[in-house]
Amino acid sequence: MGSYVHTLVERSRKAQEILATYDQDKTDEIVKMFAKVVFDHAEPLAKLAVEESRMGVYEDKILKNKGKSRIIWNAMKGRKSVGIIGRDEEAGIIEMAKPMGIIAAATPCTNPVVTPMCNAMFAIKCQNTIIIAPHPRGRKCAAAVADLYYKELDRMGVPRDIFLVMEEPSVELTTELMAACDAVIATGGMAMVKSAYSSGKPSYGVGPGNVQGLIDEGINYKDAAGRMIASRIFDNGIICSGTQSIIAPEKDYEEIMKEFEDQGAFVIDDPNVTSKLAEVVFPGGTISKHVVGQSVQTIAGMAGISIPVDRKVIVVKPETYGSGIVWSKEKMCPIMAAYSYKTWEEAVLIAYQNLLVEGEGHSADIQSDNRAHIEYAGVKLPVSRVMVNQTSSSMAGGAFANSLNPTTTLGCGSWGNNAISENLFFTHLMNKSRIVLVKKNWKQPSDEEIFS
């Protein structure tokens, strides 16, 4: 192990030994502070994130900093994570939570503030220390968060080293760090996630998004369009749970497209213009880093397309769906692909085929009041979350209006090469010991009863 990584790990290990002596109240006090600091400094941290990453929307990043700090702490407060956390007298099981140790967390430039905050809150809640390995375009943000935390930790008499940040992150150093820690959270590109799973340590990763948006017949089209546009344009489309497509019923297709236009969509009908745009967004078939997190005006300008200043999202109409079409992929900018279907089964098939291209295991966005249709899609689609009548980008990571665990790390199951098919939460970062007592009044059933 290189001396730099070795020193970080040694410092973290000593701090973790002290952290593990705290009671639940003191531990929770630190976790709450981690959230409140980001909440209180939402504006300057959002400004720094836009400047450093050169992507996203300042106002949306403020909302994200406030929203995530608020909801994550709210979901965690009052929850036990130290010592005895549960007793089931009937089953004769007593559960105790114990720390994993040091968590290595690789964090992305798309979420350079809330992902370090969230992962740190989950880690500290279970008395683990954390070392953040930020994306190079997110290191100033991680350092700024650390400085704010250190002021408060000093005031509380808590060792600063419970939260460490790699100052000059690189792929090599991050890989080394992951192998040296006790568990890994990798939120970012697939190369980083793969590296985490190759570290030899228990790892939680994410998969690429490509959220398919299905509109059912008879839903309120105005409301559906509003939610889907909001989902697509939030932070200029860099959120992995942002809606990527509009799969709409053929019989109402024109009405629905008109609704999207009325709410700020720039719909491209000309195949020549669509293919010109494709060359800019997907040069050589891979998304261009120059369009990620940029506004529709910037992207249209790069393609020589003139677009009104009031347009919020570009809608293209690919000739077909599924493999071999670049528009079937994830578009990390405010662009959506529109398709029409004759039957609900066909709508689900379009979504399914696009997910096979990219985004298996992530999420789907369904705008429907038909429970049978919703459940059909839920059974058929290879996704971990089916968001119904919600704004997927801001709600798939948990919201006050739903019961998903609030998080910045959305597991995508084996489809997305991930260990979990749910939202990462603090409960994933604890070891559990179980005291096993003999069950009261236990009785072994007869062989006849067992095999009846």
mmCIF file of C-alpha atoms in Angstrom, residues 249-401:
data_model
loop_
_atom_site.group_PDB
_atom_site.id
_atom_site.type_symbol
_atom_site.label_atom_id
_atom_site.label_comp_id
_atom_site.label_asym_id
_atom_site.label_seq_id
_atom_site.Cartn_x
_atom_site.Cartn_y
_atom_site.Cartn_z
ATOM 1 C CA PRO A 249 -50.646 5.816 -26.829
ATOM 2 C CA GLU A 250 -50.959 6.184 -30.618
ATOM 3 C CA LYS A 251 -54.576 7.328 -30.492
ATOM 4 C CA ASP A 252 -53.703 10.337 -28.276
ATOM 5 C CA TYR A 253 -50.105 10.774 -29.448
ATOM 6 C CA GLU A 254 -50.564 14.177 -31.125
ATOM 7 C CA GLU A 255 -52.496 15.529 -28.143
ATOM 8 C CA ILE A 256 -49.738 14.363 -25.783
ATOM 9 C CA MET A 257 -46.961 15.834 -27.949
ATOM 10 C CA LYS A 258 -48.886 19.127 -28.012
ATOM 11 C CA GLU A 259 -49.055 19.018 -24.197
ATOM 12 C CA PHE A 260 -45.271 18.565 -24.035
ATOM 13 C CA GLU A 261 -44.797 21.495 -26.429
ATOM 14 C CA ASP A 262 -47.140 23.683 -24.378
ATOM 15 C CA GLN A 263 -44.969 22.959 -21.332
ATOM 16 C CA GLY A 264 -41.635 23.850 -22.943
ATOM 17 C CA ALA A 265 -40.625 20.966 -25.202
ATOM 18 C CA PHE A 266 -38.922 21.584 -28.558
ATOM 19 C CA VAL A 267 -40.128 18.658 -30.681
ATOM 20 C CA ILE A 268 -37.961 17.738 -33.683
ATOM 21 C CA ASP A 269 -39.915 16.073 -36.509
ATOM 22 C CA ASP A 270 -37.278 16.325 -39.240
ATOM 23 C CA PRO A 271 -35.144 13.118 -39.410
ATOM 24 C CA ASN A 272 -32.220 15.113 -40.893
ATOM 25 C CA VAL A 273 -32.176 17.460 -37.899
ATOM 26 C CA THR A 274 -32.493 14.466 -35.531
ATOM 27 C CA SER A 275 -29.482 12.783 -37.135
ATOM 28 C CA LYS A 276 -27.457 16.041 -36.973
ATOM 29 C CA LEU A 277 -28.238 16.187 -33.253
ATOM 30 C CA ALA A 278 -27.288 12.516 -32.827
ATOM 31 C CA GLU A 279 -23.810 13.247 -34.222
ATOM 32 C CA VAL A 280 -23.302 15.918 -31.545
ATOM 33 C CA VAL A 281 -24.826 13.985 -28.627
ATOM 34 C CA PHE A 282 -23.527 10.516 -29.528
ATOM 35 C CA PRO A 283 -20.364 10.935 -31.662
ATOM 36 C CA GLY A 284 -19.219 7.425 -32.589
ATOM 37 C CA GLY A 285 -22.217 6.004 -30.713
ATOM 38 C CA THR A 286 -21.046 7.123 -27.233
ATOM 39 C CA ILE A 287 -22.423 10.114 -25.341
ATOM 40 C CA SER A 288 -20.216 13.198 -25.652
ATOM 41 C CA LYS A 289 -18.851 14.612 -22.396
ATOM 42 C CA HIS A 290 -19.461 18.072 -23.894
ATOM 43 C CA VAL A 291 -23.272 17.673 -23.749
ATOM 44 C CA VAL A 292 -23.568 16.123 -20.283
ATOM 45 C CA GLY A 293 -25.421 18.468 -17.923
ATOM 46 C CA GLN A 294 -25.691 21.281 -20.500
ATOM 47 C CA SER A 295 -28.772 23.319 -21.397
ATOM 48 C CA VAL A 296 -30.880 22.592 -24.495
ATOM 49 C CA GLN A 297 -29.796 25.927 -25.995
ATOM 50 C CA THR A 298 -26.103 24.990 -25.633
ATOM 51 C CA ILE A 299 -26.614 21.527 -27.140
ATOM 52 C CA ALA A 300 -28.786 22.800 -29.994
ATOM 53 C CA GLY A 301 -26.150 25.458 -30.741
ATOM 54 C CA MET A 302 -23.469 22.767 -30.997
ATOM 55 C CA ALA A 303 -25.634 21.031 -33.622
ATOM 56 C CA GLY A 304 -26.400 24.245 -35.509
ATOM 57 C CA ILE A 305 -30.082 24.081 -34.546
ATOM 58 C CA SER A 306 -31.847 27.317 -33.675
ATOM 59 C CA ILE A 307 -34.112 26.930 -30.650
ATOM 60 C CA PRO A 308 -36.249 29.481 -28.747
ATOM 61 C CA VAL A 309 -34.895 30.619 -25.377
ATOM 62 C CA ASP A 310 -38.023 29.448 -23.538
ATOM 63 C CA ARG A 311 -37.580 25.768 -24.522
ATOM 64 C CA LYS A 312 -36.637 23.455 -21.632
ATOM 65 C CA VAL A 313 -36.282 20.025 -23.251
ATOM 66 C CA ILE A 314 -35.650 18.603 -26.737
ATOM 67 C CA VAL A 315 -37.873 15.724 -27.887
ATOM 68 C CA VAL A 316 -36.670 13.534 -30.767
ATOM 69 C CA LYS A 317 -38.681 10.867 -32.596
ATOM 70 C CA PRO A 318 -36.402 7.922 -33.412
ATOM 71 C CA GLU A 319 -37.384 5.688 -36.350
ATOM 72 C CA THR A 320 -37.535 2.702 -33.998
ATOM 73 C CA TYR A 321 -36.538 1.528 -30.501
ATOM 74 C CA GLY A 322 -34.105 -0.950 -28.992
ATOM 75 C CA SER A 323 -30.656 -1.987 -30.191
ATOM 76 C CA GLY A 324 -28.691 -0.180 -32.863
ATOM 77 C CA ILE A 325 -30.355 3.199 -32.153
ATOM 78 C CA VAL A 326 -28.377 5.772 -30.137
ATOM 79 C CA TRP A 327 -31.566 7.389 -28.815
ATOM 80 C CA SER A 328 -32.362 4.112 -26.989
ATOM 81 C CA LYS A 329 -29.466 4.895 -24.620
ATOM 82 C CA GLU A 330 -29.193 7.103 -21.538
ATOM 83 C CA LYS A 331 -29.020 10.789 -22.448
ATOM 84 C CA MET A 332 -27.445 12.763 -19.578
ATOM 85 C CA CYS A 333 -28.834 16.076 -20.820
ATOM 86 C CA PRO A 334 -32.369 17.497 -21.333
ATOM 87 C CA ILE A 335 -33.285 15.310 -24.340
ATOM 88 C CA MET A 336 -36.138 12.771 -24.528
ATOM 89 C CA ALA A 337 -37.051 10.213 -27.178
ATOM 90 C CA ALA A 338 -40.752 9.829 -28.083
ATOM 91 C CA TYR A 339 -42.491 6.630 -29.271
ATOM 92 C CA SER A 340 -46.095 5.648 -29.871
ATOM 93 C CA TYR A 341 -47.778 2.324 -29.059
ATOM 94 C CA LYS A 342 -51.016 0.547 -29.964
ATOM 95 C CA THR A 343 -51.370 -1.654 -26.865
ATOM 96 C CA TRP A 344 -50.003 -1.448 -23.314
ATOM 97 C CA GLU A 345 -48.097 -4.673 -23.975
ATOM 98 C CA GLU A 346 -46.314 -2.911 -26.845
ATOM 99 C CA ALA A 347 -45.528 0.076 -24.592
ATOM 100 C CA VAL A 348 -43.875 -2.230 -22.064
ATOM 101 C CA LEU A 349 -41.998 -4.012 -24.873
ATOM 102 C CA ILE A 350 -40.549 -0.683 -26.132
ATOM 103 C CA ALA A 351 -39.386 0.135 -22.596
ATOM 104 C CA TYR A 352 -37.989 -3.380 -22.165
ATOM 105 C CA GLN A 353 -35.995 -3.290 -25.404
ATOM 106 C CA ASN A 354 -34.538 0.127 -24.568
ATOM 107 C CA LEU A 355 -33.539 -1.092 -21.105
ATOM 108 C CA LEU A 356 -31.683 -4.003 -22.680
ATOM 109 C CA VAL A 357 -29.576 -1.430 -24.545
ATOM 110 C CA GLU A 358 -28.761 0.440 -21.309
ATOM 111 C CA GLY A 359 -30.184 0.931 -17.839
ATOM 112 C CA GLU A 360 -31.295 -2.586 -16.873
ATOM 113 C CA GLY A 361 -32.023 -2.732 -13.155
ATOM 114 C CA HIS A 362 -32.495 0.989 -12.582
ATOM 115 C CA SER A 363 -35.992 2.505 -12.738
ATOM 116 C CA ALA A 364 -39.113 3.068 -14.824
ATOM 117 C CA ASP A 365 -41.477 6.066 -14.806
ATOM 118 C CA ILE A 366 -45.126 5.132 -15.275
ATOM 119 C CA GLN A 367 -47.898 7.700 -15.582
ATOM 120 C CA SER A 368 -51.052 5.623 -15.149
ATOM 121 C CA ASP A 369 -54.193 5.162 -13.056
ATOM 122 C CA ASN A 370 -54.646 1.553 -14.226
ATOM 123 C CA ARG A 371 -53.388 -0.778 -11.482
ATOM 124 C CA ALA A 372 -53.443 -3.840 -13.760
ATOM 125 C CA HIS A 373 -51.256 -2.009 -16.303
ATOM 126 C CA ILE A 374 -48.898 -0.759 -13.584
ATOM 127 C CA GLU A 375 -48.471 -4.262 -12.159
ATOM 128 C CA TYR A 376 -48.022 -5.789 -15.641
ATOM 129 C CA ALA A 377 -45.134 -3.372 -16.258
ATOM 130 C CA GLY A 378 -43.776 -4.075 -12.778
ATOM 131 C CA VAL A 379 -43.689 -7.817 -13.480
ATOM 132 C CA LYS A 380 -42.221 -7.506 -16.993
ATOM 133 C CA LEU A 381 -39.598 -4.744 -16.707
ATOM 134 C CA PRO A 382 -36.084 -5.544 -15.395
ATOM 135 C CA VAL A 383 -35.942 -2.571 -13.001
ATOM 136 C CA SER A 384 -35.558 -2.114 -9.247
ATOM 137 C CA ARG A 385 -38.010 0.790 -8.972
ATOM 138 C CA VAL A 386 -41.266 1.499 -10.823
ATOM 139 C CA MET A 387 -42.165 5.112 -10.060
ATOM 140 C CA VAL A 388 -45.911 5.743 -10.492
ATOM 141 C CA ASN A 389 -47.284 9.261 -11.138
ATOM 142 C CA GLN A 390 -44.179 10.895 -9.658
ATOM 143 C CA THR A 391 -41.227 13.025 -10.779
ATOM 144 C CA SER A 392 -38.726 10.209 -11.100
ATOM 145 C CA SER A 393 -35.471 12.196 -10.980
ATOM 146 C CA SER A 394 -36.221 13.756 -7.610
ATOM 147 C CA MET A 395 -38.277 10.913 -6.083
ATOM 148 C CA ALA A 396 -36.634 7.582 -7.048
ATOM 149 C CA GLY A 397 -33.947 8.356 -4.470
ATOM 150 C CA GLY A 398 -36.662 8.574 -1.813
ATOM 151 C CA ALA A 399 -39.226 11.305 -1.125
ATOM 152 C CA PHE A 400 -41.610 12.356 1.622
ATOM 153 C CA ALA A 401 -44.419 11.212 -0.716
#
